[in-house]
Amino acid sequence: MTSDEFDALFQRVCNWGRWGPDDQLGTLNYITRERMCNAARLVRKGRSVSLAIPINTVAGPDNPHPAFHYMVQAYDAPKGSGEPQFALDYLACEFHGDCHTHIDALCHIAYKGKLYNGKSASTYVTSKGPSTMDITAYANGIITRGVLLDIPRLRGVKWLEPGEAVTADELKDAEKSEGVQLGEGDALVFRTGHHRRRLELGSWDNTYDGEGKAGLAANAMLMLHERKVAAFLPDGDGETVPSNVEGVTYPVHALQICAMGMAACDSLQFEELARVCEEEKRWEFMVVAAPLRMPGGTGSLFNPLAIF
Amino acid sequence: MTSDEFDALFQRVCNWGRWGPDDQLGTLNYITRERMCNAARLVRKGRSVSLAIPINTVAGPDNPHPAFHYMVQAYDAPKGSGEPQFALDYLACEFHGDCHTHIDALCHIAYKGKLYNGKSASTYVTSKGPSTMDITAYANGIITRGVLLDIPRLRGVKWLEPGEAVTADELKDAEKSEGVQLGEGDALVFRTGHHRRRLELGSWDNTYDGEGKAGLAANAMLMLHERKVAAFLPDGDGETVPSNVEGVTYPVHALQICAMGMAACDSLQFEELARVCEEEKRWEFMVVAAPLRMPGGTGSLFNPLAIF
Amino acid sequence: MTSDEFDALFQRVCNWGRWGPDDQLGTLNYITRERMCNAARLVRKGRSVSLAIPINTVAGPDNPHPAFHYMVQAYDAPKGSGEPQFALDYLACEFHGDCHTHIDALCHIAYKGKLYNGKSASTYVTSKGPSTMDITAYANGIITRGVLLDIPRLRGVKWLEPGEAVTADELKDAEKSEGVQLGEGDALVFRTGHHRRRLELGSWDNTYDGEGKAGLAANAMLMLHERKVAAFLPDGDGETVPSNVEGVTYPVHALQICAMGMAACDSLQFEELARVCEEEKRWEFMVVAAPLRMPGGTGSLFNPLAIF
Amino acid sequence: MTSDEFDALFQRVCNWGRWGPDDQLGTLNYITRERMCNAARLVRKGRSVSLAIPINTVAGPDNPHPAFHYMVQAYDAPKGSGEPQFALDYLACEFHGDCHTHIDALCHIAYKGKLYNGKSASTYVTSKGPSTMDITAYANGIITRGVLLDIPRLRGVKWLEPGEAVTADELKDAEKSEGVQLGEGDALVFRTGHHRRRLELGSWDNTYDGEGKAGLAANAMLMLHERKVAAFLPDGDGETVPSNVEGVTYPVHALQICAMGMAACDSLQFEELARVCEEEKRWEFMVVAAPLRMPGGTGSLFNPLAIF
């Protein structure tokens, strides 16, 4: 895809102005009160599954910013003689990247100097933090129907290989195979098997300097736009690396976040989810996901849940 | 209450062994699959409310460990010429204490050298972290019915003053006043108005060296035990400071976490929740709360949601 | 002092261009090789004194950013069975401010949009860090003669009270009283007793919202300029708060760092130093001070030494 | 070397009790006042050289704990309209390991459950930190004569290859070749070319799982003991990996720190130093090194200086 074709695609999926010039929610506006209630009705078995990777403190080719996690106080050394005694810990993390399960704020991505809704990136997001569209816009959480489209299941493979790009047609094939249809206000839970590959083969460099990663084809965004998907929860980060777009390293993020205002998440894992979907023979469930309420956050570590 | 009386109370509410010697879930065992499904049925309006205080980076008398939050990258200084551009941030926090909304792991509290289920504290929680009952035990979240017992509403005051202790009788009065009854597997959402007082009067020193805080009377734990409450979500941290228990500074934590194995949370805020309950004329709702999936965590920052 | 008078003073002490347009050392250029050798000759007793305050992890009115310091590994929980065993720790600090002994880089201060040497502040110091005059400019350390001018000793008081400003005349009186003269390339070690006051009375709010602090009068900078002082090491940070300069909250920093290019340090302590000077009956000594070699640092924690 | 032979060597170099049971300084006791003065007399040229590696924020095979360094405030986003404006930054680091120039406290190493001077490791160094021999014992710095023994220079190679061990005889050959003799109270500056290898070939895994590293032979400690060396400043960390001692992974640390009480530093670089020594045709100089004054520190980042 040439740079011009990409810009045309950007225009086709662009939601700027759709919900007003000061909108903070983007595609979460698709989650009406009714849809939130419908999502809750999917809870019919009382099963819950975490979609988060355990926080990773070990540096590796895909974890250049391992989290710092330390005990502050343990029980080998009681603090004074009082009761009770406390154990405490501390966590520090630069969470963006390919190893920490997180959600992006709408201010996280700028394309050609513009944020979602056409706001000037350099005006609104400075060294003092963002003054619009930070992660607190999502403070009340993402609560909607989740639909798992499990591409390795469709293909009968363990995982997609780095560099493979999933098209809209393949998403539709997955819908058919699972008997589910992605609709307005839904969260697309998109499985490439990225995390399973990591569990079995170990971590790898998934940047442009390394092996890359499997993800969505850039023009699959048209389908997500037409279906009015509210949120995107991939393993990996949804990007195909290398991308097939000239001059745009991460086209999926540019389209989803900047053009569409979509709630985009990165680096989830669906290994247990895939098993539960198989057991329950359904690929739809209630999703509840809440970022930390961090003023000025460009995103947040979080632990999204699928509830059956 | 004398120290001996407290130890007798500890025995009366003690759940050690109830769910086996290696139990990791404690009172979350009360949340059966059926109760989780019932909780989801409370979602009838499609409204969601965050119960978290915004993460606080400002030191104060009740915030001795302000979080560090910094921008890693902003748009004033693009990194190279590629597209898209990214804004990034970093968060570091020692989250226990009275200012950061968090959940405690069962390993967080030891009484007389023992953790919940009678495990030796010094054996299981060392400087290398806990080897049992860390916060990942709650990785699949707390999903159940929440019941707000709003004591300032009952009393017709803005907030309880520091040092005031709420008894079981008063909890029952609140139930009557709200037409709701706390039952097995529920999350008790307990409002003293702590956070409203902070918003209106500013922060104060709520430790033993300062003004203290309002909370539960220690023997109100008997009622929570009999009702088989699964989780406790207070503003403040549920403790009355000073406590009325001789030699035990934080008796509520000792009873809840160590004796009962209850999922205990600290420092939430219910200002918007109280308004929504009033508007909806119901004080029950679905609660969904998920800690970060942090191996070795003694607790976690989180953003619990009440869903109507 | 009016704003215009301040700008005139700024011009009088301005060293922009003095050592070339790309100079990174500022007044450290005054420390010739000969002066460094002369400083070493002051080591005649073999005594060394730390000028640093112990790193402070306790929040307080003058410590809004307490350092995080945690054990990473201790000996209660050996890691494996190997020998030897290790104890490890971790330190995180936002070090500028009034409680952590540190040195400022020349990029730390901008006045009217300009850094030292007239460089554009917004061009050179972005959210990605400074691209000129970071703390690595001082990587080889500050090695020169230090002269302690001890104002409380001169006045016969324990400390100067917040708000008091020391004039050039009083600096000269201190020189006479101590039999020493501040000269070219020297480090001025300037004692107000700030730290002694803190030790005896406890911490206080020394900002514009609080009690303020004692320091230099803004026009004392003329004397430092004429004497060609290389470095400034105060207890407190050298500023009088409130300043007597209209519209300039921290005039000493603006003059020293931005106009003069002087190596400026903050929040040292001279309690032991003052005693040693008294014992040795000399107020001059070798100073050796080295910041951490942190690319992009706007300053650094450090531990400067006075050697007799 | 068998484990028993190592224990015999440990006894031969053991300084326990030599300076009293509560000694905090270990071999720094060798630096008498006279020796400190003599060291200062080596400053005859007025040249200073940093021995620190720039702080490294990039994860790699030898940097599993990259430092976090962020701008707190820059000039793209002025804070209010006041003058002057400030640029601020933040540093977080777990500094032990092979990539951050640091000094070890005497509490950093335990052998068979004992610290230097025979203190019980588990008693004195708990999750709350060390209660003896922390890094503040060195608060007044290490000020003495430094002697560079440059082994690659002696051998006529660029660097020693991983796994190579330098013997006492080779140290003596280096002395002869440089016309210098290591003596009582000196700092041994020991160059293997580790850092040059890293600069030219890139980082490598120097642990037991990887390629290893060059260092001292364990029994070279006898010579350091007999010469009464006060401090050890290596590039790398002085260890040969794999060690030739059965069952002891890091024998040099065990001997130096635990048996001898020697001030041991890790991960310095001597590339500029080696050039200056060559230019000056002398391999002795004044060393001044001061750790941060961190109560409870098991070591510290620092920036040691060699002064000619």
Short mmCIF file of N, CA, C and O in Angstrom, two decimals, chain D residues 94-172:
data_model
loop_
_atom_site.label_atom_id
_atom_site.label_comp_id
_atom_site.label_asym_id
_atom_site.label_seq_id
_atom_site.Cartn_x
_atom_site.Cartn_y
_atom_site.Cartn_z
N GLU D 94 18.41 -0.22 39.67
CA GLU D 94 18.93 -1.34 40.46
C GLU D 94 20.34 -1.52 39.95
O GLU D 94 20.57 -2.05 38.87
N PHE D 95 21.29 -1.03 40.71
CA PHE D 95 22.61 -0.73 40.16
C PHE D 95 23.60 -1.88 40.19
O PHE D 95 24.60 -1.84 39.49
N HIS D 96 23.38 -2.88 41.05
CA HIS D 96 24.33 -4.00 41.03
C HIS D 96 24.24 -4.72 39.68
O HIS D 96 23.25 -4.60 38.97
N GLY D 97 25.28 -5.47 39.39
CA GLY D 97 25.32 -6.16 38.10
C GLY D 97 26.47 -5.65 37.27
O GLY D 97 27.37 -4.97 37.77
N ASP D 98 26.44 -5.95 35.99
CA ASP D 98 27.61 -5.77 35.15
C ASP D 98 27.57 -4.58 34.22
O ASP D 98 28.33 -4.51 33.26
N CYS D 99 26.69 -3.65 34.48
CA CYS D 99 26.58 -2.57 33.50
C CYS D 99 26.54 -1.18 34.09
O CYS D 99 26.63 -0.21 33.36
N HIS D 100 26.39 -1.08 35.39
CA HIS D 100 26.30 0.22 36.04
C HIS D 100 27.52 0.39 36.95
O HIS D 100 27.72 -0.42 37.87
N THR D 101 28.32 1.41 36.72
CA THR D 101 29.50 1.65 37.55
C THR D 101 29.06 1.90 39.00
O THR D 101 28.33 2.85 39.27
N HIS D 102 29.51 1.03 39.90
CA HIS D 102 29.06 1.18 41.28
C HIS D 102 30.10 0.64 42.25
O HIS D 102 31.05 -0.05 41.87
N ILE D 103 29.90 0.96 43.51
CA ILE D 103 30.71 0.45 44.60
C ILE D 103 29.83 -0.42 45.48
O ILE D 103 28.63 -0.16 45.63
N ASP D 104 30.41 -1.49 46.00
CA ASP D 104 29.68 -2.39 46.90
C ASP D 104 29.89 -1.97 48.36
O ASP D 104 31.01 -1.61 48.75
N ALA D 105 28.84 -2.06 49.14
CA ALA D 105 29.00 -1.93 50.59
C ALA D 105 29.52 -3.26 51.14
O ALA D 105 29.40 -4.31 50.50
N LEU D 106 30.09 -3.24 52.33
CA LEU D 106 30.60 -4.49 52.91
C LEU D 106 29.49 -5.48 53.22
O LEU D 106 29.74 -6.68 53.30
N CYS D 107 28.25 -4.99 53.34
CA CYS D 107 27.14 -5.92 53.60
C CYS D 107 26.66 -6.60 52.32
O CYS D 107 25.74 -7.42 52.38
N HIS D 108 27.22 -6.26 51.19
CA HIS D 108 26.72 -6.76 49.90
C HIS D 108 26.93 -8.26 49.74
O HIS D 108 26.23 -8.92 48.98
N ILE D 109 27.96 -8.82 50.41
CA ILE D 109 28.31 -10.22 50.18
C ILE D 109 28.31 -11.02 51.49
O ILE D 109 28.85 -10.57 52.50
N ALA D 110 27.70 -12.19 51.42
CA ALA D 110 27.79 -13.14 52.54
C ALA D 110 28.37 -14.45 52.02
O ALA D 110 28.03 -14.90 50.92
N TYR D 111 29.25 -15.03 52.82
CA TYR D 111 29.79 -16.37 52.47
C TYR D 111 29.46 -17.30 53.62
O TYR D 111 29.77 -17.02 54.78
N LYS D 112 28.79 -18.38 53.29
CA LYS D 112 28.36 -19.36 54.30
C LYS D 112 27.64 -18.68 55.46
O LYS D 112 27.89 -18.99 56.64
N GLY D 113 26.79 -17.73 55.12
CA GLY D 113 25.95 -17.11 56.14
C GLY D 113 26.60 -16.01 56.95
O GLY D 113 25.98 -15.46 57.86
N LYS D 114 27.84 -15.67 56.63
CA LYS D 114 28.54 -14.65 57.40
C LYS D 114 28.93 -13.47 56.52
O LYS D 114 29.40 -13.66 55.39
N LEU D 115 28.80 -12.29 57.09
CA LEU D 115 29.34 -11.08 56.48
C LEU D 115 30.79 -10.89 56.93
O LEU D 115 31.28 -11.63 57.78
N TYR D 116 31.44 -9.89 56.40
CA TYR D 116 32.74 -9.45 56.89
C TYR D 116 32.69 -9.32 58.42
O TYR D 116 31.68 -8.91 58.99
N ASN D 117 33.78 -9.68 59.04
CA ASN D 117 33.90 -9.65 60.51
C ASN D 117 33.07 -10.72 61.19
O ASN D 117 32.90 -10.70 62.41
N GLY D 118 32.55 -11.65 60.41
CA GLY D 118 31.85 -12.79 61.00
C GLY D 118 30.43 -12.53 61.45
O GLY D 118 29.81 -13.38 62.09
N LYS D 119 29.90 -11.37 61.08
CA LYS D 119 28.52 -11.06 61.48
C LYS D 119 27.54 -11.97 60.74
O LYS D 119 27.73 -12.26 59.54
N SER D 120 26.47 -12.33 61.42
CA SER D 120 25.44 -13.17 60.82
C SER D 120 24.69 -12.41 59.74
O SER D 120 24.08 -11.36 59.99
N ALA D 121 24.71 -12.94 58.53
CA ALA D 121 24.08 -12.23 57.40
C ALA D 121 22.58 -12.08 57.60
O ALA D 121 22.01 -11.00 57.42
N SER D 122 21.92 -13.16 58.03
CA SER D 122 20.45 -13.09 58.12
C SER D 122 20.00 -12.21 59.26
O SER D 122 18.89 -11.68 59.25
N THR D 123 20.84 -12.01 60.25
CA THR D 123 20.49 -11.10 61.35
C THR D 123 20.63 -9.64 60.92
O THR D 123 19.78 -8.81 61.23
N TYR D 124 21.68 -9.35 60.20
CA TYR D 124 22.01 -7.95 59.95
C TYR D 124 21.48 -7.40 58.63
O TYR D 124 21.42 -6.20 58.44
N VAL D 125 21.13 -8.26 57.70
CA VAL D 125 20.66 -7.76 56.41
C VAL D 125 19.34 -8.43 56.05
O VAL D 125 19.31 -9.56 55.55
N THR D 126 18.27 -7.72 56.35
CA THR D 126 16.92 -8.26 56.17
C THR D 126 16.21 -7.48 55.08
O THR D 126 16.78 -6.58 54.46
N SER D 127 14.95 -7.82 54.90
CA SER D 127 14.15 -7.11 53.90
C SER D 127 13.99 -5.63 54.26
O SER D 127 13.63 -4.82 53.41
N LYS D 128 14.26 -5.26 55.48
CA LYS D 128 14.21 -3.85 55.86
C LYS D 128 15.53 -3.15 55.61
O LYS D 128 15.68 -1.97 55.90
N GLY D 129 16.53 -3.89 55.13
CA GLY D 129 17.81 -3.28 54.84
C GLY D 129 18.86 -3.71 55.85
O GLY D 129 18.57 -4.36 56.84
N PRO D 130 20.12 -3.35 55.56
CA PRO D 130 21.22 -3.72 56.45
C PRO D 130 21.24 -2.83 57.70
O PRO D 130 20.96 -1.64 57.61
N SER D 131 21.57 -3.44 58.83
CA SER D 131 21.73 -2.63 60.05
C SER D 131 23.20 -2.48 60.41
O SER D 131 23.53 -1.93 61.46
N THR D 132 24.07 -2.96 59.55
CA THR D 132 25.51 -2.69 59.73
C THR D 132 26.17 -2.68 58.37
O THR D 132 25.68 -3.30 57.43
N MET D 133 27.26 -1.98 58.27
CA MET D 133 28.12 -1.98 57.07
C MET D 133 27.38 -1.61 55.80
O MET D 133 27.62 -2.19 54.73
N ASP D 134 26.45 -0.66 55.91
CA ASP D 134 25.83 -0.19 54.67
C ASP D 134 26.79 0.80 54.00
O ASP D 134 27.88 1.07 54.51
N ILE D 135 26.36 1.35 52.88
CA ILE D 135 27.27 2.17 52.08
C ILE D 135 27.63 3.49 52.74
O ILE D 135 28.63 4.12 52.39
N THR D 136 26.86 3.93 53.73
CA THR D 136 27.20 5.20 54.39
C THR D 136 28.51 5.08 55.18
O THR D 136 29.07 6.09 55.58
N ALA D 137 28.97 3.85 55.41
CA ALA D 137 30.30 3.69 56.02
C ALA D 137 31.38 4.37 55.19
O ALA D 137 32.41 4.79 55.71
N TYR D 138 31.12 4.49 53.91
CA TYR D 138 32.08 5.12 52.99
C TYR D 138 31.71 6.56 52.66
O TYR D 138 32.18 7.11 51.66
N ALA D 139 30.88 7.19 53.49
CA ALA D 139 30.36 8.51 53.13
C ALA D 139 31.46 9.54 52.90
O ALA D 139 31.29 10.45 52.08
N ASN D 140 32.55 9.43 53.62
CA ASN D 140 33.62 10.41 53.45
C ASN D 140 34.54 10.09 52.27
O ASN D 140 35.57 10.75 52.07
N GLY D 141 34.17 9.09 51.51
CA GLY D 141 34.87 8.83 50.26
C GLY D 141 36.09 7.95 50.40
O GLY D 141 36.55 7.64 51.50
N ILE D 142 36.58 7.54 49.26
CA ILE D 142 37.83 6.80 49.16
C ILE D 142 38.82 7.73 48.50
O ILE D 142 38.63 8.14 47.35
N ILE D 143 39.84 8.10 49.24
CA ILE D 143 40.82 9.08 48.76
C ILE D 143 42.18 8.49 49.00
O ILE D 143 42.63 8.38 50.15
N THR D 144 42.82 8.08 47.95
CA THR D 144 44.11 7.41 48.13
C THR D 144 44.85 7.40 46.79
O THR D 144 44.37 7.92 45.78
N ARG D 145 46.03 6.78 46.80
CA ARG D 145 46.76 6.59 45.56
C ARG D 145 46.11 5.47 44.75
O ARG D 145 45.81 4.41 45.30
N GLY D 146 45.89 5.73 43.49
CA GLY D 146 45.44 4.68 42.59
C GLY D 146 46.59 4.20 41.73
O GLY D 146 47.41 5.00 41.29
N VAL D 147 46.65 2.91 41.51
CA VAL D 147 47.67 2.33 40.63
C VAL D 147 46.95 1.51 39.55
O VAL D 147 46.22 0.57 39.87
N LEU D 148 47.13 1.93 38.32
CA LEU D 148 46.54 1.18 37.21
C LEU D 148 47.47 0.04 36.81
O LEU D 148 48.61 0.29 36.40
N LEU D 149 46.99 -1.18 36.94
CA LEU D 149 47.72 -2.31 36.35
C LEU D 149 46.94 -2.73 35.11
O LEU D 149 45.83 -3.23 35.18
N ASP D 150 47.56 -2.44 33.96
CA ASP D 150 46.88 -2.54 32.66
C ASP D 150 47.33 -3.82 31.98
O ASP D 150 48.37 -3.85 31.32
N ILE D 151 46.55 -4.87 32.13
CA ILE D 151 46.97 -6.18 31.65
C ILE D 151 46.98 -6.27 30.12
O ILE D 151 47.93 -6.82 29.54
N PRO D 152 46.00 -5.74 29.43
CA PRO D 152 46.08 -5.77 27.96
C PRO D 152 47.34 -5.05 27.45
O PRO D 152 47.97 -5.50 26.49
N ARG D 153 47.71 -3.96 28.10
CA ARG D 153 48.95 -3.27 27.72
C ARG D 153 50.15 -4.18 27.90
O ARG D 153 51.01 -4.29 27.02
N LEU D 154 50.20 -4.86 29.03
CA LEU D 154 51.30 -5.79 29.30
C LEU D 154 51.37 -6.88 28.24
O LEU D 154 52.44 -7.23 27.73
N ARG D 155 50.20 -7.40 27.91
CA ARG D 155 50.17 -8.52 26.96
C ARG D 155 50.24 -8.08 25.50
O ARG D 155 50.41 -8.91 24.61
N GLY D 156 50.02 -6.78 25.27
CA GLY D 156 49.98 -6.31 23.88
C GLY D 156 48.73 -6.75 23.14
O GLY D 156 48.76 -7.04 21.94
N VAL D 157 47.62 -6.80 23.86
CA VAL D 157 46.34 -7.15 23.23
C VAL D 157 45.33 -6.04 23.52
O VAL D 157 45.57 -5.16 24.34
N LYS D 158 44.20 -6.07 22.81
CA LYS D 158 43.20 -5.05 23.04
C LYS D 158 42.41 -5.32 24.33
O LYS D 158 42.00 -4.40 25.01
N TRP D 159 42.21 -6.57 24.59
CA TRP D 159 41.47 -6.94 25.82
C TRP D 159 41.70 -8.40 26.13
O TRP D 159 42.17 -9.17 25.28
N LEU D 160 41.43 -8.78 27.35
CA LEU D 160 41.46 -10.18 27.71
C LEU D 160 40.16 -10.84 27.27
O LEU D 160 39.09 -10.22 27.31
N GLU D 161 40.26 -12.08 26.84
CA GLU D 161 39.06 -12.78 26.41
C GLU D 161 38.30 -13.32 27.63
O GLU D 161 38.90 -13.61 28.66
N PRO D 162 36.99 -13.46 27.48
CA PRO D 162 36.19 -14.02 28.58
C PRO D 162 36.78 -15.33 29.06
O PRO D 162 37.21 -16.18 28.26
N GLY D 163 36.83 -15.49 30.37
CA GLY D 163 37.33 -16.72 30.96
C GLY D 163 38.79 -16.66 31.38
O GLY D 163 39.25 -17.48 32.17
N GLU D 164 39.53 -15.67 30.87
CA GLU D 164 40.94 -15.57 31.23
C GLU D 164 41.10 -15.03 32.65
O GLU D 164 40.43 -14.08 33.04
N ALA D 165 42.03 -15.63 33.39
CA ALA D 165 42.26 -15.25 34.78
C ALA D 165 43.67 -14.70 34.94
O ALA D 165 44.65 -15.32 34.51
N VAL D 166 43.78 -13.55 35.57
CA VAL D 166 45.06 -12.89 35.76
C VAL D 166 45.65 -13.33 37.10
O VAL D 166 44.98 -13.26 38.14
N THR D 167 46.89 -13.76 37.07
CA THR D 167 47.55 -14.26 38.28
C THR D 167 48.33 -13.14 38.97
O THR D 167 48.58 -12.07 38.40
N ALA D 168 48.76 -13.43 40.19
CA ALA D 168 49.60 -12.48 40.94
C ALA D 168 50.89 -12.20 40.17
O ALA D 168 51.36 -11.05 40.13
N ASP D 169 51.44 -13.23 39.57
CA ASP D 169 52.68 -13.02 38.81
C ASP D 169 52.48 -12.02 37.68
O ASP D 169 53.34 -11.17 37.43
N GLU D 170 51.33 -12.11 37.06
CA GLU D 170 51.08 -11.18 35.96
C GLU D 170 50.86 -9.75 36.49
O GLU D 170 51.27 -8.78 35.86
N LEU D 171 50.26 -9.65 37.64
CA LEU D 171 50.14 -8.31 38.26
C LEU D 171 51.53 -7.74 38.52
O LEU D 171 51.79 -6.55 38.27
N LYS D 172 52.42 -8.58 38.99
CA LYS D 172 53.79 -8.11 39.27
C LYS D 172 54.52 -7.74 37.98
O LYS D 172 55.28 -6.77 37.95
#
